[in-house]
Amino acid sequence: MKNIIVLVSGGGTNLQALIDAEKSGDIAGGKITCVISSNPGAYALERAKNAGIPTRVLPRREYADSKSYSQAVLAALDEEKADLVVLAGFMTILDQCVTSRYAYKIINVHPALIPSFCGEGYYGLKVHEAALAYGVKVSGATIHFVNEKADAGAIILQGIVNVEKGDTPEVLQRRIMENVEWKLLPKAVSLFCQDKIEIIDGKAYIK
Ligand code: GAR
């Protein structure tokens, strides 16, 4: 059984999708053993507590820079004996000390079709604001491995939704979460836990 550690910063609807998937037996070979939040006030912590999952809080604001914060995250992941790390609405970019130690063991959900609307500065509603400002007709979400560059690791799964006339960033965000993120994140986690993802020349394929 693989230890899944979920990193969160906010509302935690993706964490909830993972908790629900585990409960209904849809994550074969893995168990969420700890939730770590960068934000002490994150509602995601309540979701974890309600599900009986141990939590840790590592407040980002208590660390001077990304490197010292990442070292604290790394120590926590090692202590928790993480086999898989899931960034589920985690709003801090992790330094190379974490991404190299956990290469191809960190999965992120990004709310756009990478390589569009991604990288530093593109997170949460800002992603949907940018997609609407550009006028794209489809958007979606990407589940990918995390490497040393923001949103640039191997893509595991992607899903799309239509952008409708009159969409607000909030409406588009919700459509993408419901139709893509909450389905594909648990799916990718389950595939990982069953060793069904292989890497060939830096790209991810489902076996
Ligand atoms: C989700 O839409 C997730 O894709 C996005 O933030 C939201 C978090 O919601 N993540 C990023 O933008 C990371 N770059 P949640 O806390 O309800 O899961």
Coordinates of C-alpha atoms and ligand atoms in Angstrom, one line a residue:
M1 CA 0.0 0.0 0.0
K2 CA 1.5 3.3 -1.1
N3 CA 1.5 6.3 1.4
I4 CA -0.2 9.3 -0.3
I5 CA 0.6 12.7 1.1
V6 CA -1.6 15.5 -0.1
L7 CA -0.4 19.1 0.0
V8 CA -3.1 21.8 0.1
S9 CA -3.5 25.5 0.6
G10 CA -7.2 26.3 0.2
G11 CA -10.7 24.9 -0.1
G12 CA -9.7 21.4 -0.7
T13 CA -12.3 20.2 -3.2
N14 CA -9.7 18.2 -5.0
L15 CA -8.6 16.7 -1.7
Q16 CA -12.3 15.8 -1.1
A17 CA -12.5 14.1 -4.5
L18 CA -9.5 12.0 -3.4
I19 CA -11.0 11.2 0.0
D20 CA -14.3 10.2 -1.7
A21 CA -12.5 8.0 -4.3
E22 CA -10.5 6.2 -1.6
K23 CA -13.7 5.6 0.4
S24 CA -15.4 4.1 -2.6
G25 CA -12.5 1.8 -3.3
D26 CA -11.4 3.7 -6.5
I27 CA -7.8 4.2 -5.4
A28 CA -6.4 0.7 -5.5
G29 CA -3.0 0.3 -3.8
G30 CA -2.9 3.7 -2.1
K31 CA -4.0 5.4 1.1
I32 CA -4.0 9.1 2.1
T33 CA -1.9 9.0 5.2
C34 CA -1.3 12.7 5.8
V35 CA -2.5 16.1 4.6
I36 CA -0.1 19.0 4.8
S37 CA -1.3 22.6 4.5
S38 CA 0.7 25.7 3.7
N39 CA -2.2 27.8 5.1
P40 CA -3.3 27.3 8.7
G41 CA -6.9 28.5 7.8
A42 CA -7.4 26.2 4.8
Y43 CA -10.8 24.5 4.8
A44 CA -9.0 21.5 3.4
L45 CA -7.7 20.8 6.9
E46 CA -11.3 20.4 8.1
R47 CA -12.0 18.0 5.3
A48 CA -9.0 15.9 6.3
K49 CA -10.0 15.9 10.0
N50 CA -13.6 14.9 9.1
A51 CA -12.2 12.0 7.2
G52 CA -9.9 11.0 10.1
I53 CA -6.7 11.8 8.2
P54 CA -3.7 13.2 10.2
T55 CA -2.8 16.8 9.3
R56 CA 0.2 19.0 9.5
V57 CA 0.5 22.7 9.0
L58 CA 3.6 24.3 7.6
P59 CA 2.7 28.0 7.2
R60 CA 4.5 29.4 4.1
R61 CA 4.7 32.9 5.7
E62 CA 6.9 31.6 8.5
Y63 CA 9.7 30.8 6.0
A64 CA 12.0 33.5 4.5
D65 CA 12.2 31.9 1.0
S66 CA 11.1 29.1 -1.2
K67 CA 14.3 27.1 -0.5
S68 CA 13.9 27.1 3.3
Y69 CA 10.2 26.3 3.0
S70 CA 10.9 23.5 0.6
Q71 CA 13.4 22.0 3.0
A72 CA 10.8 21.9 5.7
V73 CA 8.3 20.2 3.3
L74 CA 11.0 17.7 2.3
A75 CA 11.6 16.8 6.0
A76 CA 7.9 16.3 6.5
L77 CA 7.6 14.1 3.4
D78 CA 10.5 12.0 4.5
E79 CA 9.1 11.6 8.0
E80 CA 5.7 10.6 6.6
K81 CA 7.4 8.1 4.3
A82 CA 5.7 9.5 1.3
D83 CA 5.4 7.2 -1.7
L84 CA 3.3 9.7 -3.7
V85 CA 2.9 13.4 -3.1
V86 CA -0.2 15.1 -4.5
L87 CA -0.4 18.9 -4.9
A88 CA -4.2 19.5 -4.7
G89 CA -4.5 23.2 -4.9
F90 CA -1.1 23.8 -3.3
M91 CA -0.2 27.4 -4.1
T92 CA 3.6 27.3 -3.5
I93 CA 6.2 26.3 -6.0
L94 CA 8.5 23.7 -4.5
D95 CA 12.3 24.0 -4.8
Q96 CA 14.5 21.5 -6.6
C97 CA 15.5 19.9 -3.2
V98 CA 12.0 18.4 -3.2
T99 CA 11.4 17.9 -6.9
S100 CA 14.7 16.0 -7.4
R101 CA 14.3 13.7 -4.3
Y102 CA 10.7 12.9 -5.3
A103 CA 11.2 12.8 -9.1
Y104 CA 8.1 11.3 -10.8
K105 CA 6.5 10.9 -7.4
I106 CA 4.8 14.3 -7.2
I107 CA 1.5 14.8 -9.1
N108 CA -0.1 18.3 -9.6
V109 CA -3.5 19.4 -10.9
H110 CA -3.4 22.5 -13.0
P111 CA -6.6 24.1 -14.1
A112 CA -5.8 24.7 -17.8
L113 CA -4.6 22.8 -20.8
I114 CA -0.8 22.9 -20.4
P115 CA 1.2 24.4 -22.1
S116 CA -1.4 27.2 -22.1
F117 CA -2.0 29.5 -19.1
C118 CA 0.6 27.9 -16.8
G119 CA 3.9 28.6 -15.1
E120 CA 4.7 31.2 -12.4
G121 CA 1.8 33.5 -11.6
Y122 CA -0.9 31.3 -13.1
Y123 CA -2.8 29.7 -10.2
G124 CA -6.4 29.5 -9.1
L125 CA -8.8 32.0 -10.6
K126 CA -6.0 33.9 -12.4
V127 CA -5.7 31.0 -14.8
H128 CA -9.4 31.2 -15.8
E129 CA -9.2 35.0 -16.0
A130 CA -6.4 34.6 -18.5
A131 CA -8.2 32.0 -20.5
L132 CA -11.3 34.2 -20.8
A133 CA -9.3 37.3 -21.6
Y134 CA -7.6 35.4 -24.5
G135 CA -10.9 34.1 -25.8
V136 CA -10.2 30.4 -26.0
K137 CA -13.1 28.2 -26.9
V138 CA -12.1 25.2 -24.8
S139 CA -10.2 24.9 -21.6
G140 CA -9.7 22.1 -19.1
A141 CA -7.2 20.7 -16.6
T142 CA -4.0 18.8 -16.7
I143 CA -2.7 16.2 -14.3
H144 CA 1.1 16.1 -14.5
F145 CA 4.3 15.1 -12.7
V146 CA 6.1 18.0 -11.0
N147 CA 9.7 18.8 -12.0
E148 CA 12.0 21.7 -11.3
K149 CA 10.1 24.1 -13.7
A150 CA 6.6 25.3 -12.8
D151 CA 3.9 23.3 -14.6
A152 CA 6.4 21.7 -17.0
G153 CA 6.6 18.1 -15.9
A154 CA 5.4 15.1 -17.9
I155 CA 1.6 15.2 -18.6
I156 CA -0.3 12.2 -17.3
L157 CA -4.0 13.1 -18.2
Q158 CA -5.8 16.1 -19.6
G159 CA -9.5 16.8 -20.0
I160 CA -11.4 19.5 -21.7
V161 CA -14.6 21.6 -21.3
N162 CA -16.2 24.2 -23.6
V163 CA -15.9 27.8 -22.7
E164 CA -19.4 29.4 -23.0
K165 CA -20.3 32.9 -23.9
G166 CA -20.8 35.0 -20.7
D167 CA -18.6 32.7 -18.5
T168 CA -17.0 34.3 -15.5
P169 CA -13.8 33.0 -14.1
E170 CA -15.7 31.4 -11.2
V171 CA -18.2 29.7 -13.5
L172 CA -15.4 28.4 -15.8
Q173 CA -13.4 27.2 -12.7
R174 CA -16.4 25.3 -11.4
R175 CA -17.1 23.6 -14.8
I176 CA -13.5 22.5 -15.0
M177 CA -13.4 21.2 -11.5
E178 CA -16.6 19.3 -11.7
N179 CA -16.0 17.8 -15.2
V180 CA -12.2 17.3 -15.2
E181 CA -10.3 17.9 -12.0
W182 CA -12.4 15.9 -9.5
K183 CA -12.4 12.9 -12.0
L184 CA -8.9 12.9 -13.4
L185 CA -6.9 13.6 -10.3
P186 CA -8.2 10.5 -8.4
K187 CA -7.8 8.5 -11.7
A188 CA -4.2 9.5 -12.0
V189 CA -3.5 8.8 -8.4
S190 CA -5.0 5.3 -8.7
L191 CA -3.0 4.6 -11.9
F192 CA 0.2 5.7 -10.1
C193 CA -0.6 3.5 -7.0
Q194 CA -1.1 0.5 -9.3
D195 CA 2.3 1.2 -11.1
K196 CA 0.4 1.8 -14.3
I197 CA 2.2 4.9 -15.4
E198 CA 5.5 4.5 -17.2
I199 CA 8.0 7.2 -18.2
I200 CA 9.7 7.0 -21.6
D201 CA 12.1 9.7 -22.7
G202 CA 10.6 12.0 -20.0
K203 CA 7.0 11.5 -21.2
A204 CA 4.3 9.7 -19.2
Y205 CA 2.2 6.9 -20.7
I206 CA -0.5 4.8 -19.2
K207 CA 0.4 1.1 -19.4
Ligands
GAR1 C1 -8.0 24.0 -8.3 O1 -8.8 24.5 -9.4 C2 -6.6 23.6 -8.8 O2 -6.6 23.1 -10.1 C3 -5.9 25.0 -8.7 O3 -6.5 25.6 -7.6 C4 -7.8 25.1 -7.3 C5 -7.8 24.6 -5.9 O4 -9.0 24.2 -5.5 N1 -4.5 24.8 -8.6 C6 -3.6 25.7 -9.1 O5 -3.9 26.7 -9.7 C7 -2.2 25.3 -8.9 N2 -1.3 26.0 -9.8 P1 -9.3 23.2 -4.3 O6 -8.5 23.7 -3.1 O7 -10.7 23.3 -4.0 O8 -8.8 21.8 -4.7

